[in-house]
Coordinates of C-alpha atoms in Angstrom, one line a residue:
Chain A
M1 CA 93.5 93.3 128.8
S2 CA 95.2 90.5 127.1
K3 CA 97.2 90.8 123.9
A4 CA 96.5 89.2 120.6
V5 CA 99.3 87.6 118.5
L6 CA 99.9 87.0 114.8
K7 CA 100.1 83.2 114.9
S8 CA 100.4 82.0 111.3
A9 CA 99.7 82.9 107.7
G10 CA 98.8 81.2 104.4
Y11 CA 99.0 82.6 100.8
V12 CA 97.7 81.2 97.5
L13 CA 97.8 82.2 93.9
V14 CA 95.6 80.7 91.2
H15 CA 96.7 80.8 87.6
V16 CA 93.6 81.5 85.5
P17 CA 94.5 82.6 81.9
E18 CA 91.0 81.8 80.6
F19 CA 89.4 83.9 83.3
V20 CA 91.6 86.7 82.3
K21 CA 90.1 86.6 78.8
H22 CA 86.5 86.0 79.7
T23 CA 86.0 87.7 83.1
G24 CA 88.6 90.5 83.5
T25 CA 86.8 93.8 83.0
T26 CA 89.5 95.3 80.8
Q27 CA 88.8 92.4 78.4
T28 CA 85.0 92.2 78.8
V29 CA 84.6 96.0 78.2
E30 CA 86.9 95.8 75.2
R31 CA 84.9 92.9 73.8
A32 CA 81.7 94.8 74.3
K33 CA 83.0 98.0 72.7
N34 CA 85.5 96.8 70.1
P35 CA 85.1 93.1 69.5
D36 CA 87.6 93.0 66.6
S37 CA 90.3 95.0 68.4
D38 CA 94.0 94.2 68.0
Y39 CA 94.3 93.9 71.8
L40 CA 91.8 91.0 71.9
E41 CA 93.5 89.4 68.9
A42 CA 96.9 89.6 70.8
L43 CA 95.6 88.2 74.1
D44 CA 96.4 84.5 73.6
S45 CA 99.9 85.1 72.5
H46 CA 100.6 87.2 75.6
L47 CA 99.2 84.7 78.2
R48 CA 101.8 82.8 80.2
P49 CA 101.9 79.0 80.7
F50 CA 101.5 77.6 84.2
E51 CA 105.2 76.6 84.4
E52 CA 106.3 80.2 83.7
V53 CA 103.9 81.6 86.3
V54 CA 105.4 79.1 88.9
K55 CA 109.0 80.2 88.1
Y56 CA 108.1 83.9 88.2
A57 CA 110.1 85.4 91.2
P58 CA 107.3 87.6 92.7
N59 CA 105.0 84.5 92.8
Q60 CA 107.6 82.4 94.5
V61 CA 107.9 85.2 97.1
Y62 CA 104.1 85.3 97.6
I63 CA 104.0 81.6 98.5
G64 CA 107.1 81.8 100.7
N65 CA 109.8 80.0 98.7
M66 CA 111.8 83.2 98.4
V67 CA 112.0 86.3 100.6
P68 CA 111.1 89.7 99.3
E69 CA 114.7 91.0 99.6
D70 CA 115.7 88.3 97.0
L71 CA 113.9 90.4 94.4
R72 CA 116.5 93.2 94.7
S73 CA 119.1 91.0 93.1
I74 CA 117.0 90.1 90.0
E75 CA 117.0 92.5 87.1
M76 CA 113.6 93.9 86.1
P77 CA 111.4 93.2 84.3
W78 CA 111.3 90.1 86.5
C79 CA 109.1 88.3 83.9
N80 CA 112.2 88.1 81.6
N81 CA 114.4 86.6 84.4
L82 CA 112.6 83.6 85.7
T83 CA 113.9 81.6 88.7
D84 CA 114.9 78.0 88.7
I85 CA 112.2 77.1 91.3
N86 CA 109.7 74.8 89.7
D87 CA 107.7 74.1 92.8
R88 CA 104.0 75.1 92.9
F89 CA 103.9 74.5 96.7
G90 CA 105.7 76.8 99.1
K91 CA 106.2 77.5 102.8
F92 CA 103.1 79.6 103.0
G93 CA 100.8 78.1 100.3
E94 CA 100.6 77.2 96.7
I95 CA 100.0 78.2 93.1
M96 CA 97.0 76.3 91.7
P97 CA 96.5 75.7 88.0
E98 CA 93.2 76.6 86.3
D99 CA 91.7 73.1 85.8
E100 CA 92.1 72.2 89.4
F101 CA 90.6 75.5 90.4
I102 CA 87.5 74.9 88.3
G103 CA 87.2 71.6 90.3
L104 CA 87.5 73.6 93.5
I105 CA 84.8 76.0 92.3
K106 CA 82.5 73.0 91.8
I107 CA 83.4 71.7 95.2
S108 CA 82.7 75.1 96.8
D109 CA 79.2 75.3 95.1
V110 CA 76.5 74.1 97.4
F111 CA 73.5 75.1 95.2
D112 CA 74.3 73.0 92.1
L113 CA 75.0 76.1 90.0
V114 CA 78.3 74.8 88.5
K115 CA 78.1 72.2 85.7
I116 CA 81.3 70.7 84.3
E117 CA 81.7 68.4 81.3
K118 CA 82.2 64.7 81.9
S119 CA 85.7 64.1 80.6
F120 CA 86.9 67.3 82.3
A121 CA 85.3 66.2 85.6
S122 CA 87.1 62.9 85.3
S123 CA 90.6 64.5 84.7
V124 CA 90.2 67.1 87.4
K125 CA 89.1 64.5 89.9
E126 CA 92.3 62.5 89.1
K127 CA 94.5 65.6 89.5
L128 CA 92.8 66.8 92.7
S129 CA 93.1 63.3 94.2
N130 CA 96.9 64.0 94.4
H131 CA 96.3 67.4 96.1
P132 CA 97.3 67.2 99.8
M133 CA 94.4 69.4 101.0
I134 CA 91.5 68.0 99.0
S135 CA 89.6 65.2 100.8
E136 CA 88.0 62.2 99.1
E137 CA 84.6 63.5 100.1
E138 CA 85.3 66.8 98.3
I139 CA 86.4 64.9 95.2
C140 CA 83.2 62.9 95.3
A141 CA 81.3 66.2 95.4
I142 CA 82.6 67.0 91.8
G143 CA 80.4 64.2 90.6
D144 CA 80.5 62.6 87.1
G145 CA 79.9 65.8 85.2
D146 CA 77.4 66.6 82.4
E147 CA 77.2 66.1 78.7
I148 CA 78.7 69.0 76.7
S149 CA 75.4 69.4 74.8
E150 CA 73.6 70.2 78.1
I151 CA 76.3 72.7 79.1
E152 CA 76.1 74.4 75.6
S153 CA 72.4 74.5 75.9
L154 CA 72.7 76.3 79.3
I155 CA 75.2 78.7 77.9
S156 CA 72.9 79.5 75.0
E157 CA 70.3 80.6 77.6
G158 CA 72.8 83.2 78.9
N159 CA 74.6 81.3 81.6
E160 CA 78.4 82.0 82.1
P161 CA 80.7 79.5 80.4
L162 CA 83.8 78.1 82.1
Y163 CA 86.9 77.6 79.8
F164 CA 90.0 75.6 80.1
D165 CA 92.8 75.5 77.4
K166 CA 90.6 77.6 75.0
K167 CA 87.7 75.1 75.2
I168 CA 84.3 75.3 77.1
V169 CA 84.4 72.8 79.9
G170 CA 81.5 73.9 82.0
C171 CA 79.3 76.8 83.0
V172 CA 77.9 78.6 86.1
K173 CA 74.1 78.9 86.1
K174 CA 72.1 81.9 87.2
A175 CA 70.6 81.3 90.7
H176 CA 67.3 83.3 89.9
D177 CA 65.2 84.0 86.9
I178 CA 65.3 87.9 87.1
D179 CA 67.4 88.9 90.1
V180 CA 70.5 90.6 88.7
N181 CA 72.3 90.0 92.1
L182 CA 72.0 86.2 91.5
N183 CA 72.7 86.2 87.7
S184 CA 75.3 83.8 86.4
H185 CA 78.0 86.5 86.1
V186 CA 77.7 87.5 89.8
M187 CA 77.5 83.9 90.9
L188 CA 80.7 83.1 89.0
E189 CA 82.5 86.1 90.6
N190 CA 81.3 85.1 94.1
L191 CA 82.1 81.4 93.7
V192 CA 85.6 82.4 92.5
A193 CA 86.1 84.6 95.6
K194 CA 84.8 81.7 97.8
A195 CA 86.8 79.0 96.2
S196 CA 90.1 81.0 96.3
G197 CA 89.3 81.9 99.9
V198 CA 88.8 78.3 100.7
L199 CA 92.1 77.4 99.2
A200 CA 93.9 80.1 101.3
F201 CA 92.1 78.9 104.4
K202 CA 93.1 75.2 103.7
N203 CA 96.7 76.2 103.2
L204 CA 96.8 78.2 106.4
V205 CA 95.4 75.2 108.4
K206 CA 97.5 72.5 106.7
K207 CA 100.9 74.4 106.5
N208 CA 100.7 75.4 110.2
N209 CA 99.1 72.3 111.7
I210 CA 96.2 74.2 113.1
D211 CA 93.4 72.4 114.9
I212 CA 90.4 73.5 112.8
A213 CA 88.1 73.0 115.7
S214 CA 89.9 75.6 117.7
I215 CA 88.9 78.4 115.3
D216 CA 85.9 80.3 116.7
Y217 CA 85.6 83.3 114.4
V218 CA 86.2 84.1 110.7
I219 CA 86.4 87.6 109.2
E220 CA 86.3 87.7 105.3
C221 CA 87.5 90.8 103.7
S222 CA 87.4 90.4 99.9
E223 CA 85.8 93.0 97.6
E224 CA 82.8 91.0 96.3
A225 CA 79.2 91.1 97.6
C226 CA 76.8 88.2 98.0
G227 CA 73.1 88.6 98.5
D228 CA 69.9 88.8 96.5
M229 CA 67.7 91.7 95.2
N230 CA 66.4 92.3 98.7
Q231 CA 69.9 92.6 100.3
R232 CA 72.6 93.1 97.8
G233 CA 75.9 92.5 99.7
G234 CA 74.0 90.8 102.7
G235 CA 76.9 88.4 103.1
N236 CA 78.2 86.1 104.7
F237 CA 81.3 84.8 102.8
A238 CA 83.0 84.2 106.1
K239 CA 80.6 81.6 107.4
S240 CA 80.5 79.9 104.0
L241 CA 84.3 79.6 104.1
A242 CA 84.2 78.3 107.6
E243 CA 81.7 75.7 106.5
S244 CA 83.8 74.7 103.5
V245 CA 86.9 74.0 105.6
N246 CA 84.8 72.3 108.3
A247 CA 85.5 74.9 111.0
V248 CA 82.6 73.5 113.0
N249 CA 83.1 75.7 116.0
A250 CA 83.4 78.9 114.1
T251 CA 81.0 81.7 113.1
G252 CA 82.0 84.8 111.3
S253 CA 81.2 87.9 109.3
D254 CA 82.4 90.0 106.4
I255 CA 84.2 93.3 106.5
R256 CA 84.2 95.6 103.5
A257 CA 86.4 98.7 103.0
F258 CA 87.8 98.3 99.4
C259 CA 91.5 97.6 99.5
A260 CA 91.8 98.7 103.2
A261 CA 89.5 95.9 104.4
P262 CA 92.3 93.5 105.3
I263 CA 93.8 96.0 107.8
H264 CA 90.4 96.9 109.2
S265 CA 89.9 93.2 109.6
L266 CA 93.2 92.7 111.3
I267 CA 92.4 95.4 113.8
N268 CA 89.0 93.9 114.5
A269 CA 90.4 90.4 114.8
A270 CA 93.2 91.5 117.2
S271 CA 90.6 93.5 119.3
L272 CA 88.2 90.5 119.5
V273 CA 91.0 88.3 120.7
A274 CA 92.5 90.8 123.1
S275 CA 89.1 91.5 124.7
G276 CA 88.5 87.8 125.2
T277 CA 85.5 87.6 122.9
Y278 CA 87.1 84.9 120.8
K279 CA 90.4 82.9 121.1
N280 CA 91.3 82.2 117.5
V281 CA 90.2 84.4 114.7
V282 CA 91.0 83.8 111.0
V283 CA 91.1 86.8 108.6
V284 CA 90.7 85.5 105.1
A285 CA 90.1 86.7 101.5
G286 CA 89.9 85.1 98.1
G287 CA 90.5 86.8 94.7
A288 CA 88.7 89.0 92.2
T289 CA 88.1 87.9 88.6
A290 CA 87.2 91.5 87.5
K291 CA 90.8 92.7 88.1
L292 CA 92.5 90.0 86.0
G293 CA 94.4 91.6 83.1
M294 CA 93.4 95.1 84.4
N295 CA 96.6 96.6 82.9
G296 CA 96.7 94.1 80.1
K297 CA 96.6 96.7 77.3
D298 CA 99.8 98.4 78.6
H299 CA 101.5 95.0 79.0
V300 CA 100.6 94.0 75.4
K301 CA 101.6 97.4 74.1
K302 CA 105.0 96.9 75.6
D303 CA 105.1 93.3 74.4
L304 CA 105.2 91.9 77.9
P305 CA 103.2 88.9 79.1
I306 CA 99.8 89.8 80.7
L307 CA 101.1 89.7 84.2
E308 CA 97.8 90.0 86.0
D309 CA 97.0 86.3 85.3
T310 CA 96.6 85.1 88.9
L311 CA 93.9 85.4 91.5
G312 CA 95.3 86.0 95.0
G313 CA 94.2 84.8 98.4
F314 CA 95.4 84.9 101.9
A315 CA 94.4 83.8 105.4
V316 CA 96.0 84.6 108.8
L317 CA 95.3 83.4 112.3
I318 CA 95.1 85.8 115.2
S319 CA 95.3 84.1 118.6
E320 CA 95.7 84.6 122.3
N321 CA 99.1 85.5 123.5
D322 CA 101.4 82.4 123.5
G323 CA 104.4 84.3 124.8
F324 CA 106.3 83.8 121.5
S325 CA 104.4 84.9 118.3
P326 CA 104.5 88.6 117.4
I327 CA 102.1 90.9 119.3
I328 CA 99.5 92.8 117.3
R329 CA 99.3 96.2 119.0
N330 CA 95.6 97.0 118.6
D331 CA 96.3 100.0 120.8
L332 CA 98.8 101.3 118.2
V333 CA 96.6 101.9 115.1
G334 CA 96.5 104.6 112.4
C335 CA 93.2 105.6 111.0
H336 CA 92.2 107.9 108.2
T337 CA 89.4 109.9 109.9
V338 CA 86.6 111.7 108.0
G339 CA 88.2 115.1 108.8
A340 CA 91.8 114.0 107.9
G341 CA 91.8 115.2 104.2
S342 CA 92.8 113.2 101.2
S343 CA 96.1 114.7 100.0
P344 CA 98.9 112.2 100.1
Q345 CA 100.5 114.1 102.9
A346 CA 97.3 114.0 105.0
V347 CA 96.9 110.3 104.4
I348 CA 100.5 109.5 105.4
T349 CA 100.2 111.7 108.5
S350 CA 97.0 110.0 109.7
L351 CA 98.1 106.4 108.8
I352 CA 101.8 106.5 109.7
I353 CA 102.8 109.5 111.7
A354 CA 99.9 109.9 114.1
P355 CA 100.3 106.4 115.7
L356 CA 104.1 106.9 115.9
E357 CA 103.6 110.4 117.5
K358 CA 101.1 109.0 120.0
N359 CA 103.9 106.7 121.3
N360 CA 106.9 109.0 120.9
L361 CA 108.3 106.9 118.1
K362 CA 110.3 108.1 115.1
V363 CA 109.8 106.8 111.6
T364 CA 113.1 104.9 112.0
D365 CA 111.7 103.0 115.1
V366 CA 109.7 100.8 112.7
D367 CA 112.1 98.2 111.2
K368 CA 109.9 97.4 108.2
Y369 CA 106.8 99.0 106.8
S370 CA 104.5 96.9 104.7
V371 CA 102.4 99.2 102.5
E372 CA 100.6 98.4 99.3
M373 CA 102.9 95.7 98.1
Q374 CA 101.9 95.8 94.4
N375 CA 104.4 94.1 92.1
P376 CA 106.2 96.9 90.2
D377 CA 106.7 94.6 87.2
I378 CA 102.9 95.0 86.7
T379 CA 102.4 98.7 87.6
K380 CA 105.5 100.3 86.0
P381 CA 104.7 99.4 82.4
A382 CA 101.1 100.8 83.0
G383 CA 102.5 104.2 84.1
A384 CA 101.5 103.7 87.7
G385 CA 105.2 103.6 88.9
D386 CA 106.6 101.6 91.7
V387 CA 103.8 101.8 94.3
P388 CA 105.6 100.4 97.4
E389 CA 108.7 102.6 96.6
S390 CA 106.5 105.7 96.3
N391 CA 105.0 104.9 99.7
Y392 CA 108.4 104.4 101.3
K393 CA 109.6 107.7 99.9
M394 CA 106.5 109.5 101.3
I395 CA 107.1 107.9 104.8
G396 CA 110.7 109.0 104.6
A397 CA 109.8 112.5 103.4
M398 CA 107.5 112.9 106.4
G399 CA 110.4 111.7 108.5
V400 CA 112.5 114.5 107.0
K401 CA 109.8 117.0 107.8
R402 CA 109.6 115.8 111.4
G403 CA 113.4 115.9 111.8
D404 CA 113.6 112.1 112.3
I405 CA 116.1 111.7 109.4
D406 CA 118.1 114.1 107.2
R407 CA 117.0 114.6 103.6
K408 CA 120.2 113.0 102.3
E409 CA 119.3 109.8 104.2
L410 CA 116.0 109.4 102.3
P411 CA 117.2 106.8 99.7
A412 CA 118.9 104.8 102.5
F413 CA 115.6 104.9 104.5
V414 CA 113.6 103.6 101.6
K415 CA 115.9 100.6 101.2
K416 CA 116.3 99.9 104.9
H417 CA 112.7 100.3 106.0
G418 CA 111.0 99.2 102.8
L419 CA 110.6 96.1 100.6
P420 CA 110.2 95.5 96.9
G421 CA 106.6 94.7 95.9
W422 CA 105.6 91.2 95.0
A423 CA 101.8 91.0 95.3
P424 CA 99.3 90.6 92.4
T425 CA 97.2 93.7 91.8
Q426 CA 94.1 92.2 93.2
G427 CA 92.9 95.3 95.1
H428 CA 92.7 94.1 98.7
I429 CA 95.4 91.4 98.3
P430 CA 98.5 93.7 98.1
S431 CA 97.3 95.9 100.9
G432 CA 99.9 95.4 103.6
V433 CA 99.0 91.8 104.4
P434 CA 101.4 89.9 102.0
Y435 CA 104.2 90.6 104.4
L436 CA 102.5 89.1 107.5
G437 CA 103.9 85.6 106.8
F438 CA 107.4 87.0 106.6
A439 CA 106.8 89.3 109.6
I440 CA 106.2 86.3 111.8
D441 CA 109.8 85.1 111.0
D442 CA 111.3 88.6 111.1
L443 CA 109.8 89.3 114.6
T444 CA 110.6 85.9 116.1
K445 CA 113.7 84.3 114.5
G446 CA 114.9 87.5 112.8
S447 CA 116.3 90.7 114.2
Y448 CA 113.3 93.0 113.8
N449 CA 111.4 94.4 116.8
R450 CA 108.6 96.4 115.2
T451 CA 106.7 96.4 111.8
M452 CA 103.8 98.5 110.6
I453 CA 101.2 97.1 108.2
V454 CA 99.3 99.7 106.1
G455 CA 96.3 99.5 103.9
K456 CA 94.6 102.1 101.7
G457 CA 91.3 102.1 99.9
S458 CA 89.6 104.2 97.3
L459 CA 86.0 104.5 98.7
F460 CA 85.0 107.0 96.0
L461 CA 84.7 104.1 93.5
G462 CA 81.5 103.1 95.2
R463 CA 80.0 106.6 94.6
M464 CA 78.8 106.9 98.2
T465 CA 81.5 109.3 99.3
N466 CA 84.5 111.1 98.0
Q467 CA 86.4 110.0 101.1
F468 CA 89.7 108.2 100.8
D469 CA 90.3 105.4 103.4
G470 CA 93.1 103.7 105.1
A471 CA 94.2 102.0 108.3
S472 CA 97.5 100.8 109.9
I473 CA 98.6 98.6 112.8
I474 CA 101.9 97.9 114.5
I475 CA 103.1 94.4 115.2
E476 CA 106.0 93.9 117.6
R477 CA 108.3 91.2 118.9
N478 CA 106.8 89.3 121.8
P479 CA 108.6 90.1 125.1
G480 CA 107.6 86.7 126.3
E481 CA 105.3 87.7 129.1
I482 CA 101.8 86.2 129.2
E483 CA 99.2 88.4 130.9
D484 CA 97.2 86.8 133.7
N485 CA 94.0 88.8 133.8
N486 CA 93.0 87.3 137.1
A487 CA 96.3 88.1 138.8
V488 CA 96.5 91.3 141.0
N489 CA 99.8 93.1 140.6
D490 CA 101.6 94.9 143.4
A491 CA 100.6 98.4 142.4
S492 CA 96.9 97.6 142.1
A493 CA 97.0 95.6 145.4
K494 CA 98.6 98.6 147.2
K495 CA 96.0 100.9 145.7
L496 CA 93.2 98.7 146.8
I497 CA 94.5 98.4 150.4
A498 CA 95.0 102.1 150.6
K499 CA 91.4 102.7 149.5
L500 CA 90.1 100.3 152.1
M501 CA 92.2 101.9 154.8
K502 CA 90.9 105.4 153.8
N503 CA 87.3 104.2 153.9
L504 CA 87.9 102.6 157.3
A505 CA 89.5 105.8 158.7
E506 CA 86.6 107.9 157.4
E507 CA 84.1 105.5 159.0
L508 CA 86.0 105.7 162.3
L509 CA 86.1 109.5 162.2
A510 CA 82.4 109.6 161.4
E511 CA 81.7 107.5 164.5
Chain B
M1 CA 86.1 108.8 82.1
E2 CA 84.0 110.6 84.8
N3 CA 86.7 113.3 85.1
Q4 CA 86.8 113.8 81.3
K5 CA 83.0 114.3 81.4
R6 CA 83.3 116.8 84.3
I7 CA 86.0 118.8 82.5
L8 CA 84.0 118.9 79.3
E9 CA 80.8 120.1 81.2
L10 CA 82.8 122.8 83.1
T11 CA 84.4 124.0 79.9
E12 CA 81.0 124.2 78.1
K13 CA 79.6 126.1 81.0
H14 CA 82.4 128.6 81.7
G15 CA 84.3 128.8 78.4
A16 CA 87.7 127.2 77.6
E17 CA 89.4 130.6 78.2
N18 CA 88.2 130.5 81.9
V19 CA 89.3 126.9 82.7
L20 CA 92.7 125.7 83.8
V21 CA 93.5 122.2 84.9
I22 CA 95.8 121.3 87.8
F23 CA 97.1 117.7 88.0
G24 CA 98.6 115.7 90.9
A25 CA 99.6 112.5 89.3
A26 CA 102.8 110.9 90.7
E27 CA 104.3 109.8 87.4
A28 CA 105.3 112.2 84.6
E29 CA 103.9 109.8 82.0
T30 CA 100.5 109.6 83.7
A31 CA 100.4 113.4 84.3
G32 CA 101.3 113.9 80.6
L33 CA 98.7 111.5 79.3
S34 CA 95.9 113.2 81.4
A35 CA 97.2 116.7 80.4
E36 CA 97.1 115.7 76.7
T37 CA 93.6 114.4 77.2
V38 CA 92.2 117.8 78.4
S39 CA 94.2 119.8 75.9
N40 CA 94.4 117.8 72.7
G41 CA 91.7 115.2 73.3
D42 CA 91.7 111.6 74.6
P43 CA 94.5 109.8 72.8
T44 CA 93.0 106.4 73.6
F45 CA 89.7 107.5 72.0
A46 CA 87.8 105.9 74.9
G47 CA 86.2 108.8 76.8
P48 CA 84.0 111.9 76.2
L49 CA 87.1 113.9 75.1
A50 CA 87.9 111.6 72.2
G51 CA 88.5 113.9 69.2
V52 CA 87.7 117.0 71.4
A53 CA 90.7 119.4 71.5
L54 CA 89.7 121.8 74.3
G55 CA 93.2 123.5 74.3
L56 CA 93.1 124.0 78.1
P57 CA 96.1 125.2 80.0
V58 CA 97.6 122.4 82.1
Y59 CA 99.8 122.5 85.2
H60 CA 101.1 120.0 87.8
A61 CA 100.8 121.0 91.5
I62 CA 104.5 120.8 91.9
E63 CA 105.3 123.3 89.0
P64 CA 106.6 126.7 90.1
E65 CA 103.8 128.6 88.4
F66 CA 101.3 126.9 90.7
K67 CA 103.4 126.9 93.8
E68 CA 104.1 130.7 93.6
S69 CA 100.4 131.5 93.2
V70 CA 99.2 129.8 96.5
D71 CA 99.8 130.3 100.2
N72 CA 103.2 129.0 101.2
D73 CA 102.1 127.4 104.5
I74 CA 99.1 125.6 102.9
Y75 CA 101.3 124.5 100.0
D76 CA 103.9 123.0 102.5
E77 CA 101.1 121.3 104.4
Q78 CA 99.4 119.8 101.4
V79 CA 102.2 119.3 98.8
G80 CA 105.6 119.7 100.7
M81 CA 106.0 116.0 101.3
M82 CA 105.3 115.1 97.6
E83 CA 107.8 117.7 96.5
M84 CA 110.5 115.6 98.1
V85 CA 109.2 112.4 96.6
L86 CA 108.4 113.1 93.0
D87 CA 110.7 113.5 90.0
L88 CA 110.2 117.2 89.6
D89 CA 112.4 117.8 86.5
E90 CA 110.7 114.9 84.6
I91 CA 107.2 116.1 85.5
I92 CA 107.9 119.8 84.6
S93 CA 109.5 118.8 81.3
E94 CA 106.5 116.7 80.4
M95 CA 103.9 119.3 81.4
S96 CA 105.8 122.1 79.6
S97 CA 105.9 120.0 76.4
I98 CA 102.1 119.4 76.5
R99 CA 101.4 123.1 77.2
D100 CA 103.7 124.1 74.3
Q101 CA 102.0 121.7 71.9
F102 CA 98.3 121.9 72.7
S103 CA 97.3 124.7 75.1
K104 CA 95.5 127.5 73.4
F105 CA 95.0 129.9 76.3

């Protein structure tokens, strides 16, 4: 069987302060239960301007202008110590402002559900005409816009407003009179997931000079569900993304597994390529509006900015072995089975230790682990601690229990084999995959030989099972050998000749 | 919220004197907040235990009182790793403080 390689990666953030206020569930629940609350009153004064979001170190790491290790030298909270980098475009992708993104939502809408106001349409078209990845045809698709009176009338009928700079600039219409799966709120969530996925896909293609016609399969792994009342979650975001980026030779499907979905998708993609079913598979996901400002109350309480003000998106290309790009070891995976148990120890054993043991490896044989790479600037003030650091301590502690390292080496293990977190808390986005872009460099130009990518998911939130979930996969430096499936090696040739000789001898004896 | 509802229902069914809550949160602050919720009521006034002081005894899984009352091998299998990872002193101090202030049993 051939091997699949991690060819390239793209990462995007979208700064959406108005979406934080109007679509993040922490804020919508608060507005429903306590509309005059101090928290809602304080929201505007705790939202960051775009320039601050661009200069925020974890965001610059996400788009590849800085490396994760750079964060170690910046004093926390990082939001109080901004970088000097004022570039919204990076090696891996970009940070898009809210007005441009509303334009992209309009471009991504193929059912005329998105209405935007005339003057806003005009200014967005002008801005997007300078964007290196938006075509003239796409800008035309924005159209001339509608009168604000028409939009206000639609909003008064229960359709979801779109805001920019504290003003209504458009709306998303419901797609059916009574179907709750097609109401304006769901359509908005799904169009946001689609548009941010499209942006990630476009960046992957543009930044890595990929021939879009070479992509033959797309796996989408966000946490939204599209479908109607007869098939809630029927899909298929993947094919809609492929269509939007003009991947004419691609088809695709969606994989859902809460925050673990990107790793399940990576395993699937690598297996599809290794088996020869497809040659070039893109794994992609856009962001989730619901999670914006999820920990906002804690951030405001501690007088920090609301740090969950960006949607995240990523896209990676998995291709046939080119003899250079890192090899995805789809034979070296960790899986959390139904019988594994859900204690942290059982989870770490099944995801990390089991695949290592299967191949006689120690915890120290993996140069870097990429776990849930949540930005601790966001999680620590909310009482959730430093998520990546906790995971590295757990991996190290299992190493101590196995005798791979001494207990006193635990802090050094955490630093050497771990990374500081930089990803926005968008569920599936931090789940191992933010490191893939850096892993390509570390396993080709750098000195690493082996990394492990780990994702975990809280399935019980869906109320179908109390099971936890997770998956992991190892990625290694490419030894530079390309398999030829048609070639017959010495050992198999000798075996075949021996078998034929044996058969001949048996036939002669029988005569 | 769902857990608050479960604790309330169990306490109503079995009596507060027969219920003890074991926590597994990784952070002392989070464990303390959850422990306060089931002993003195929900401090955020958001869930079913808002204003309901059940006074339940509260322990964290890494506290010696719990560790000494369960099988050593099973404890090592299920909690041994986390014992190496968590800040035991901080968690024990937080849980003791909540017990001293709010537990009635």
